[in-house]
Coordinates of C-alpha atoms and ligand atoms in Angstrom, one line a residue:
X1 CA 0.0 0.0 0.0
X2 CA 1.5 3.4 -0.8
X3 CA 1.7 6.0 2.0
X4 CA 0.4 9.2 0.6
X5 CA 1.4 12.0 3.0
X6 CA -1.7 14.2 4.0
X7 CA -1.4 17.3 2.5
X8 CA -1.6 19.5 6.0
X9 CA 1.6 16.9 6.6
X10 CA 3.3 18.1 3.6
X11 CA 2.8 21.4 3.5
X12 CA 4.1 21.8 7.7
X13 CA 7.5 19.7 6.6
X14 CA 7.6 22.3 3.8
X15 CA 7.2 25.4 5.9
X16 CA 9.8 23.9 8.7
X17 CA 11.9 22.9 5.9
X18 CA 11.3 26.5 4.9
X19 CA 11.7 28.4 8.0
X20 CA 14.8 26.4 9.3
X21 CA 16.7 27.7 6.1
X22 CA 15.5 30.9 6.8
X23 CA 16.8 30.8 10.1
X24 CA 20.4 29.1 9.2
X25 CA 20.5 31.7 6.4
X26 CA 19.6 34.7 8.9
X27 CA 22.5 33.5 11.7
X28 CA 24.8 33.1 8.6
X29 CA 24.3 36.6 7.6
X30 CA 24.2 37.7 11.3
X31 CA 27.4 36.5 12.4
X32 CA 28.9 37.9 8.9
X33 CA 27.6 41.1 8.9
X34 CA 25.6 42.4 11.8
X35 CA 27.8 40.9 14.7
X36 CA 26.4 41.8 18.2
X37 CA 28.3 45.5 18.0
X38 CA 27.9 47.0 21.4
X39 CA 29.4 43.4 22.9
X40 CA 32.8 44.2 22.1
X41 CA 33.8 48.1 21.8
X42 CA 36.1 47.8 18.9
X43 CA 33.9 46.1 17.0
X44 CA 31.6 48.7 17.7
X45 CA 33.9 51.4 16.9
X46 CA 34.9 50.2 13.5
X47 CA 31.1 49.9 12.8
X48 CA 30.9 53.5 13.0
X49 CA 33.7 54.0 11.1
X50 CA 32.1 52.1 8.4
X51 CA 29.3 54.5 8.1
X52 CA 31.7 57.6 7.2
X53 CA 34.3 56.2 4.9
X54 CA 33.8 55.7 1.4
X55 CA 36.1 54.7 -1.2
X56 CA 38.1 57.1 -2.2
X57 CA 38.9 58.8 1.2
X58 CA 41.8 59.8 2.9
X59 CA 42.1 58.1 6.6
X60 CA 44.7 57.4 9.2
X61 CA 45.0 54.8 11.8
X62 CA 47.1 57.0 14.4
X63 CA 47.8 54.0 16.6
X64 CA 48.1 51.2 14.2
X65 CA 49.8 48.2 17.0
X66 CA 49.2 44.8 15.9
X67 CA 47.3 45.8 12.6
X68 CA 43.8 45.1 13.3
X69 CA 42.2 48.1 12.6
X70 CA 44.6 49.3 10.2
X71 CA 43.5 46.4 8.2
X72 CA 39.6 47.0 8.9
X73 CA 40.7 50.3 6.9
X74 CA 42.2 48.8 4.2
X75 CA 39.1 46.6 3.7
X76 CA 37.0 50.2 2.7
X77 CA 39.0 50.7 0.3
X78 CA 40.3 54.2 0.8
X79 CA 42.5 55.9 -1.8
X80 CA 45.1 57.0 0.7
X81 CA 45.8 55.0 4.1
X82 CA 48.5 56.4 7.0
X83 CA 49.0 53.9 9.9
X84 CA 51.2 55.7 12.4
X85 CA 52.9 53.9 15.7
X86 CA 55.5 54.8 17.5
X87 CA 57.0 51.2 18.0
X88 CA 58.9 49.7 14.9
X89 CA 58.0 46.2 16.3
X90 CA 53.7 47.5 15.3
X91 CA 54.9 48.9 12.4
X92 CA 56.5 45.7 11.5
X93 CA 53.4 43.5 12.8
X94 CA 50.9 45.9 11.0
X95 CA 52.9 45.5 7.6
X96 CA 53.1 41.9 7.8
X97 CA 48.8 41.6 8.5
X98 CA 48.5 44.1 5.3
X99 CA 50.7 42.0 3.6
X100 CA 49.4 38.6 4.4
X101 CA 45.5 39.3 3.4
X102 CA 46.7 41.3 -0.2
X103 CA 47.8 44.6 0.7
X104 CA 51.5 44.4 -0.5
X105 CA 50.8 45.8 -3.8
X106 CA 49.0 49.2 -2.1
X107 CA 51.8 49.3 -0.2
X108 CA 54.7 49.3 -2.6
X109 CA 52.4 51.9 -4.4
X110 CA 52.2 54.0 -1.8
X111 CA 48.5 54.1 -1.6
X112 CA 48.6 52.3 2.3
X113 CA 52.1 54.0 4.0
X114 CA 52.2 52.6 7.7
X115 CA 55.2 54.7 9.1
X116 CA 56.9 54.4 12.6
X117 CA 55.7 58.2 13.8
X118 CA 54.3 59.7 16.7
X119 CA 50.9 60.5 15.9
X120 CA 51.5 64.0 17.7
X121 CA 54.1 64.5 14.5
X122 CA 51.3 63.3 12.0
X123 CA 50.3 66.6 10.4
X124 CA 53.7 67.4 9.3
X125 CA 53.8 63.8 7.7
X126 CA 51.1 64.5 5.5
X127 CA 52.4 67.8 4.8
X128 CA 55.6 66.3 3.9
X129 CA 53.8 63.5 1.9
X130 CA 51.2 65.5 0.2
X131 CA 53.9 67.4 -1.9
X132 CA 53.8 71.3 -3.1
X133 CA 54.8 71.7 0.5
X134 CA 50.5 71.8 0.5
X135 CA 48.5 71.7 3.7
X136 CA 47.0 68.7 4.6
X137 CA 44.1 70.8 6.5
X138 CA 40.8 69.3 5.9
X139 CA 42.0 66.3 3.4
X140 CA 41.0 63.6 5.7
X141 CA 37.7 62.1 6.3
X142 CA 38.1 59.3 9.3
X143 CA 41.2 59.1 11.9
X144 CA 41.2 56.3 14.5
X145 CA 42.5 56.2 17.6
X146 CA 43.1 52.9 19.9
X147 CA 44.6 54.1 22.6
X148 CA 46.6 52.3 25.6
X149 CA 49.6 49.5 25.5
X150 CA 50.6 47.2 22.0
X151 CA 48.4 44.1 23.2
X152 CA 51.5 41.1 23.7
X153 CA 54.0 44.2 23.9
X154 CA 55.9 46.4 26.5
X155 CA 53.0 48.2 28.9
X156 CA 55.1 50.7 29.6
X157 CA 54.9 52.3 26.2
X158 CA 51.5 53.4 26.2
X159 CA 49.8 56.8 25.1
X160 CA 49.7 59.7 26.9
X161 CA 47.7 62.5 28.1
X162 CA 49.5 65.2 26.9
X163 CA 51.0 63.8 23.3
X164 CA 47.4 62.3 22.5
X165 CA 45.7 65.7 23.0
X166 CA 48.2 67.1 20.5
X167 CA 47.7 64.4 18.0
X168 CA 43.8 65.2 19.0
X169 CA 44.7 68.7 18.2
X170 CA 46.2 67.8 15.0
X171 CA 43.3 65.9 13.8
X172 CA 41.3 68.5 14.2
X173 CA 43.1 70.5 12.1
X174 CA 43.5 67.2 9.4
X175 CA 39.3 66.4 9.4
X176 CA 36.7 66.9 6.9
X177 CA 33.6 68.5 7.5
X178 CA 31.3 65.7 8.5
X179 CA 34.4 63.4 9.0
X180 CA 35.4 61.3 12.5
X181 CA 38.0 61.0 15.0
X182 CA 37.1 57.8 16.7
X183 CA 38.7 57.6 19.7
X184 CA 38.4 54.0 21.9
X185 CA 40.1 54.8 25.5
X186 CA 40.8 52.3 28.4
X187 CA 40.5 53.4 31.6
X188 CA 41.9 50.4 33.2
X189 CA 45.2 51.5 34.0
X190 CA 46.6 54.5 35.6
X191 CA 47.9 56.5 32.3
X192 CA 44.8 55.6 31.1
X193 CA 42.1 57.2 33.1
X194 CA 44.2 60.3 32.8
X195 CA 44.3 60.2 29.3
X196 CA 40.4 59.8 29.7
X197 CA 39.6 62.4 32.0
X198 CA 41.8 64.9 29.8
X199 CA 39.8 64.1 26.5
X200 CA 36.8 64.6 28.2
X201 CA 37.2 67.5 29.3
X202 CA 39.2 68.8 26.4
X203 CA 35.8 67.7 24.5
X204 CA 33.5 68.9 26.7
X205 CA 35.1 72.2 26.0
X206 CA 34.9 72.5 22.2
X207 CA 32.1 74.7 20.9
X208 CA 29.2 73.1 19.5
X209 CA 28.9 75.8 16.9
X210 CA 31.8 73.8 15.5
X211 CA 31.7 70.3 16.6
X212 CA 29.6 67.6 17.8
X213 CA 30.8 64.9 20.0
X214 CA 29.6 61.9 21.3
X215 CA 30.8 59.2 24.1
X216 CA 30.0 55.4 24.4
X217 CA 30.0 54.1 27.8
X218 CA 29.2 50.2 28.9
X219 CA 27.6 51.3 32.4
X220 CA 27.2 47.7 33.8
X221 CA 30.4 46.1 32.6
X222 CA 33.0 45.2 35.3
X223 CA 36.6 45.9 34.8
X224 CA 36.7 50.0 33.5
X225 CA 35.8 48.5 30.1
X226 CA 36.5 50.3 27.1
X227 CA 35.1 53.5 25.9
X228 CA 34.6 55.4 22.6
X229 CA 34.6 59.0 22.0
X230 CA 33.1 60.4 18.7
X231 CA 33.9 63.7 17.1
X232 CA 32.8 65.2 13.8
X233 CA 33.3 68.4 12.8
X234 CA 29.8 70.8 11.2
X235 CA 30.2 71.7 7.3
Ligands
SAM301 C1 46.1 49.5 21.9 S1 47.5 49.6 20.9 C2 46.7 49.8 19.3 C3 46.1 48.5 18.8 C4 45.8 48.5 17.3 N1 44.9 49.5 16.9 C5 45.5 47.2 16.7 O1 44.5 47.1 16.0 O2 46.2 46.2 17.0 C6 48.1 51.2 21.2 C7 49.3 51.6 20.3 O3 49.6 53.0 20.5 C8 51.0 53.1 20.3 N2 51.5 54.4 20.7 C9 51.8 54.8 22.0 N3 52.1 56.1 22.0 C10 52.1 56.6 20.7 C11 52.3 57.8 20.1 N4 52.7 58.9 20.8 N5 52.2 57.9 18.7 C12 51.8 56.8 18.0 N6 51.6 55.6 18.6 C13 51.7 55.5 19.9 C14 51.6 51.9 21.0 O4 52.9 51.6 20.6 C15 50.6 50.8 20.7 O5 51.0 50.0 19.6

């Protein structure tokens, strides 16, 4: 005797069938795409970041380390990429990520320069760079900031208060109208909260005619986790 499937049978299996590729599709393109941002902060950060480049743009990784974000740059495709670190050892780490997911060619070219700088000294590197002894004011649409230690490296080099508010300084001097300085600070250690408490209140004290800030705080995390500070500057 054949064994004819009811119809209400089939048509349930179908829609299962249906809605368990659905799902299977949707946490495919989750985990690819949307990621749970505000989980971890630099993941969050270079979401933002996302939203103002475009190809084509200028933008600077001012504390480039092990690579990760500088690379997270590279991947927008920006005409012109600076990644600035003060260590030679990031330098060297940073050139070797480009390098290992296809970035040797923009490098040779010149199109993705990662330089062993303090980012303080940055605006005189592009001035240097960008030829006709030009200013480099305004030419830039996104510069990042990770601040601290090299993860792995020597915690006593770390940023500090007074050289990061002069590469802040600088920045401000290097953005677009409507571009970002994304700035991810950890409080955790002693340099750290100063560095903190001196951008806030350097930020809190910019005029809003001119820019507009924002700051990202976890409020229940444990551990001073880290935080984001967002400037753009009005057209
Ligand atoms: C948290 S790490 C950056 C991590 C990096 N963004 C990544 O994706 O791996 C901070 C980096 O800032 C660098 N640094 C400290 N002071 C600096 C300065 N004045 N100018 C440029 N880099 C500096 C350190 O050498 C360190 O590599």
């Amino acid at each position: 005797m054949d064994i004819i499937p009811s119809p209400h049978l089939v048509v349930n299996s179908f829609t299962l069938c249906q809605s368990w590729r659905f799902d299977t599709c949707r946490g495919f393109v989750y985990d690819l795409v949307m990621k749970n941002i505000i989980r971890q902060t630099t993941e969050f950060a270079l979401h933002i970041v996302r939203a103002y480049v475009d190809p084509g743009d200028v933008v600077i990784d001012a504390t480039c380390g092990n690579g990760h974000d500088t690379l997270a740059l590279a991947e927008m495709d920006p005409a012109q990429l600076y990644a600035f670190d003060a260590q030679e050892s990031a330098v060297r780490a940073t050139t070797n990520r480009l390098e290992a997911n296809g970035y040797r060619d923009r490098i040779s070219s010149g199109r993705i320069i990662v330089e062993c700088l303090r980012h303080e000294e940055m605006k005189r590197f592009l001035e240097d760079t960008a030829g006709n002894g030009g200013s480099a004011d305004a030419s830039v649409k996104v510069i990042i900031f990770n601040l601290g230690y090299l993860p792995g490296g020597d915690k006593n080099i770390t940023t500090q208060s007074e050289t990061t508010l002069q590469a802040l300084q600088a920045s401000m001097d290097l953005i677009q109208s409507d571009g970002l300085i994304c700035i991810t600070m950890y409080s955790g250690h002693t340099e750290g909260k100063e560095e903190k408490t001196a951008l806030l209140s350097f930020t809190e004290a910019l005029d809003s005619r001119k820019w507009h800030c924002a700051y990202v705080s976890m409020p229940n995390q444990r551990h001073d986790p880290p935080e984001i500070l967002l400037i753009t500057k009005k057209p």
